[in-house]
Tab-separated table of C-alpha atoms in Angstrom:
chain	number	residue	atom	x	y	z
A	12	UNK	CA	0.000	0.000	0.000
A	13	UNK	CA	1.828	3.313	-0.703
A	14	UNK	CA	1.262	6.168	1.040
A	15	UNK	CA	0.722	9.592	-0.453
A	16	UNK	CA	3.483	12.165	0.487
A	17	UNK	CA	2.436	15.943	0.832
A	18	UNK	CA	-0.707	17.632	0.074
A	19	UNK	CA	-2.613	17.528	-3.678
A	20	UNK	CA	-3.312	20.635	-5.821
A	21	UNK	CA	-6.863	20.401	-4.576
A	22	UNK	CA	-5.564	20.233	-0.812
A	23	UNK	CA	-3.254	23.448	-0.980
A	24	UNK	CA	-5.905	25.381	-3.248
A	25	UNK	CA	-8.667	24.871	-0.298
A	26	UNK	CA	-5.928	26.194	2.476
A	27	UNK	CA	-4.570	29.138	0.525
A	28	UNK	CA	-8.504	30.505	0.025
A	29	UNK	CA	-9.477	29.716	3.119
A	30	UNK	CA	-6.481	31.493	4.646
A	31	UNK	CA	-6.993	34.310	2.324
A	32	UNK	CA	-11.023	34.737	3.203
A	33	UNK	CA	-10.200	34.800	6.517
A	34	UNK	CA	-6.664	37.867	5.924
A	35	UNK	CA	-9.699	39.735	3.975
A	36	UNK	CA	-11.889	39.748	6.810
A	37	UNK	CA	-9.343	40.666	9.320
A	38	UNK	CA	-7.647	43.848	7.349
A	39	UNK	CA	-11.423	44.780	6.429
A	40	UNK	CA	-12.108	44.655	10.440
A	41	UNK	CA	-8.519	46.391	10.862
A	42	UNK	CA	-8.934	49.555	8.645
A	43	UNK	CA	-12.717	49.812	10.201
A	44	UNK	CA	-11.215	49.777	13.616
A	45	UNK	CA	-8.919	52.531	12.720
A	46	UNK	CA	-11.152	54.718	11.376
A	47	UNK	CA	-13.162	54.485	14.206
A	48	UNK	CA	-10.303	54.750	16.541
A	49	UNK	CA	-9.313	58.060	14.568
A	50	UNK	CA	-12.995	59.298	14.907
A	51	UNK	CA	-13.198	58.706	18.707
A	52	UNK	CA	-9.839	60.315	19.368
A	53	UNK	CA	-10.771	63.655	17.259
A	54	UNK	CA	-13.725	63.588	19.481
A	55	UNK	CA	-12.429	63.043	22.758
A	56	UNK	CA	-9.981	65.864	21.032
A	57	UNK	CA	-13.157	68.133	20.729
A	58	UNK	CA	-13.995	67.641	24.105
A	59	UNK	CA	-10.794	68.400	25.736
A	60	UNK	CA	-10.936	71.805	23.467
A	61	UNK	CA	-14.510	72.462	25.245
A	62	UNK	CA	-13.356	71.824	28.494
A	63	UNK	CA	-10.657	74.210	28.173
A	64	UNK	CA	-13.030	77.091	26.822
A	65	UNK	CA	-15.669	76.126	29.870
A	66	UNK	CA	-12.891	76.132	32.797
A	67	UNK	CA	-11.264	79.689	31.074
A	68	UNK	CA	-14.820	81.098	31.034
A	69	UNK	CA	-15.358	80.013	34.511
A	70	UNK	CA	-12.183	81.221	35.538
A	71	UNK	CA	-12.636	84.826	34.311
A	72	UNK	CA	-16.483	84.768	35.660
A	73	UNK	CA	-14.666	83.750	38.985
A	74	UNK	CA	-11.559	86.027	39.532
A	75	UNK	CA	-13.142	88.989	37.309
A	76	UNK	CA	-12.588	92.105	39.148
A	77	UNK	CA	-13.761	94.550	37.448
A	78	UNK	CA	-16.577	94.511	34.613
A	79	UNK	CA	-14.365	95.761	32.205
A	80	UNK	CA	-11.536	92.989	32.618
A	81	UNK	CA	-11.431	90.968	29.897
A	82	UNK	CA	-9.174	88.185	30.077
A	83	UNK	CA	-7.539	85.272	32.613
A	84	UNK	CA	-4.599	84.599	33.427
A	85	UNK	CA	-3.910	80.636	32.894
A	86	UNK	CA	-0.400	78.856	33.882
A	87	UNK	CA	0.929	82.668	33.263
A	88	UNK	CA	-0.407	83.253	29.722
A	89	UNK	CA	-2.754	85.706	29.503
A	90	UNK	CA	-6.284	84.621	27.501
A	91	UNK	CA	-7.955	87.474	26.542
A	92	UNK	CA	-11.866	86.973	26.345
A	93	UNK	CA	-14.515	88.232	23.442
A	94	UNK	CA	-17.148	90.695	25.179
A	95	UNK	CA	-19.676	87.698	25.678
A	96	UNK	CA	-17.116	86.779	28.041
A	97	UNK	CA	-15.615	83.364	25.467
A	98	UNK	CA	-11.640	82.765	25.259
A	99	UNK	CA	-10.700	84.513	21.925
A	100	UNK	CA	-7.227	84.986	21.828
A	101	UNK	CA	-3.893	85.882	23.788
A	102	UNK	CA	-3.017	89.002	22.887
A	103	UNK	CA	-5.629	92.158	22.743
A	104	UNK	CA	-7.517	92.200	20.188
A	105	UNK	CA	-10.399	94.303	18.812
A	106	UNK	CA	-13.135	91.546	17.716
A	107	UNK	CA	-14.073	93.316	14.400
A	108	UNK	CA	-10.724	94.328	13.153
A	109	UNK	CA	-7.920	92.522	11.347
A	110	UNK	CA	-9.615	89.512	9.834
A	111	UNK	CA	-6.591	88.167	7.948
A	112	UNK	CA	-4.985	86.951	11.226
A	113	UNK	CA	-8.466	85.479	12.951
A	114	UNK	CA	-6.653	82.332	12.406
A	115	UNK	CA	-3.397	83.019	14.345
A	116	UNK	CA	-5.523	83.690	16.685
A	117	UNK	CA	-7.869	80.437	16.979
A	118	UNK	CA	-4.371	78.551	16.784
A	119	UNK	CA	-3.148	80.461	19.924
A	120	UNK	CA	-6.183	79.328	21.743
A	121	UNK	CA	-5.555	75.791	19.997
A	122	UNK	CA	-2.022	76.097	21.878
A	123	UNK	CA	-3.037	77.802	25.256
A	124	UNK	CA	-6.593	75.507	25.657
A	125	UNK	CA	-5.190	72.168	25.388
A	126	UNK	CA	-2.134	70.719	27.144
A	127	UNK	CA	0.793	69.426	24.805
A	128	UNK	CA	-1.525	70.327	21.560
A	129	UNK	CA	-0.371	68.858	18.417
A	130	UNK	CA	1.413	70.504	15.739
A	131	UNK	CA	-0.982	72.393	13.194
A	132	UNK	CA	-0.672	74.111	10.358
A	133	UNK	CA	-2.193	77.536	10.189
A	134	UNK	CA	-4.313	78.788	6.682
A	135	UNK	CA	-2.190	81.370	4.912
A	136	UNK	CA	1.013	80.845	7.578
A	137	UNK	CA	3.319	78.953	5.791
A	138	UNK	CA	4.864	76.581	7.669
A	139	UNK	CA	7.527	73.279	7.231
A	140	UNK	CA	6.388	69.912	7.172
A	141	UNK	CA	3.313	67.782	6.968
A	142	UNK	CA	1.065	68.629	10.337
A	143	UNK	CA	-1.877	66.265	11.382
A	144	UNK	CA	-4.470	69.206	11.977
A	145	UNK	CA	-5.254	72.403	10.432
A	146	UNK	CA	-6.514	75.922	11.784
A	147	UNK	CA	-8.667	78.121	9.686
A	148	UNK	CA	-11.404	80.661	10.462
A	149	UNK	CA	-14.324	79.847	8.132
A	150	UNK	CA	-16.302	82.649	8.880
A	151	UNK	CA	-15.509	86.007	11.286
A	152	UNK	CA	-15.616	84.516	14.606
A	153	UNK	CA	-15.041	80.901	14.076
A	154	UNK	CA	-12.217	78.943	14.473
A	155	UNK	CA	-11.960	75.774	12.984
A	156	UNK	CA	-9.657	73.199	13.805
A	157	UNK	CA	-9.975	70.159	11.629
A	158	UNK	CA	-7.953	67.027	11.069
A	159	UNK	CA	-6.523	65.956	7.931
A	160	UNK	CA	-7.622	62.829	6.869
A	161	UNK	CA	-9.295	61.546	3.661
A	162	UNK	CA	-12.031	62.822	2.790
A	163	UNK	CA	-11.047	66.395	3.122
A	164	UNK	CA	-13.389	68.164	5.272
A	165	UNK	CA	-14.476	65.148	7.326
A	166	UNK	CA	-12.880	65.447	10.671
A	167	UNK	CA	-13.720	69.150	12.028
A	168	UNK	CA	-15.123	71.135	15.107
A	169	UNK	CA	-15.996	74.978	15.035
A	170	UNK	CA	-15.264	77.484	17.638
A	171	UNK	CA	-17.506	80.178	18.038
A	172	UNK	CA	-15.620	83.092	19.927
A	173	UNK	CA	-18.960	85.443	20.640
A	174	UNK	CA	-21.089	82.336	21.965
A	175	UNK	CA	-18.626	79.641	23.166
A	176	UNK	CA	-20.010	76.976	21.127
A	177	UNK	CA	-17.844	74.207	19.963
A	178	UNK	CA	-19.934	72.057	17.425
A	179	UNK	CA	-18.349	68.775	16.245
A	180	UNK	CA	-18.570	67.004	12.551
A	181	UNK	CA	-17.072	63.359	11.967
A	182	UNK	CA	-18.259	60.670	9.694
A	183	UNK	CA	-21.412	58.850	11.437
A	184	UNK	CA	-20.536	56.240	13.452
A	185	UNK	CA	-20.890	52.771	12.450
A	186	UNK	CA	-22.351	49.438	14.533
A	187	UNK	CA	-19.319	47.612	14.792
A	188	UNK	CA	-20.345	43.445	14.614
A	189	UNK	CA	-18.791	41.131	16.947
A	190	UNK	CA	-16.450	38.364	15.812
């Protein structure tokens, strides 16, 4: 009786798709996992941001002396608040006037409102090297800090100096399935 030595054509072809079904399933469930990690982390991002805005508002409401003061002091950088009493900027600044440098100053808020903030690049600063998030003012008044990832314009939250409102956009979550 002889005995067959190694595996048929047939044999290997059934192991190589089955390992291959199972490698597309697992880098589908891979990328998916990283976009949603990326997602969560811009958000938790957001929040942080909003925090930071909430305790420097609460801050000046606090240790405001007189009506007219308007800005904190924070770890010895002054933030210097909009007349609605919202963190606009660090360095005086009239709130209608030079609109050209709105966002330098949403990116020194990015810097003074979150701890260790990532690098950014700033619209129409020119700057070296690829950054991970970008600071633009949309619209007189808003500051918008988004992060660049594919599809442009998919990872962003707005700042709204005059009310304080930080309003969040990222792809819609989706039901993740168990394995």
């Amino acid at each position: 009786m002889n005995r067959q030595q190694g595996w048929s054509r047939f044999e290997w072809l059934i192991t190589v798709s089955a390992i291959g079904i199972v490698l597309l399933f697992a880098v589908e469930r891979y990328l998916e996992m990283a976009r949603e990690g990326r997602r969560m982390g811009f958000e938790l991002l957001a929040n942080h941001f909003t925090a930071g805005v909430a305790l420097t508002r609460a801050n000046w409401l606090i240790n405001r002396v007189n009506p007219e003061q308007f800005f904190v002091q924070i770890d010895g950088q002054f933030v210097y608040m909009s007349e609605q009493g919202w963190p606009m900027s660090t360095e005086p600044v009239a709130e209608k006037s030079e609109p050209e440098k709105a966002p330098v100053f949403c990116r020194q808020l990015w810097d003074s409102l979150l701890q260790n903030p990532q690098q950014a690049t700033v619209e129409g600063v020119s700057e070296w090297g690829q950054r991970r998030y970008h600071i633009s003012s949309p619209h007189q008044g808003v500051c918008r800090y988004e992060l660049v990832a594919e599809p442009r314009g998919s990872h962003f939250f707005d700042y709204n100096v005059q009310t304080g409102q930080v309003s969040v956009r990222t792809p819609a979550a989706k039901q993740v399935t168990s394995l």
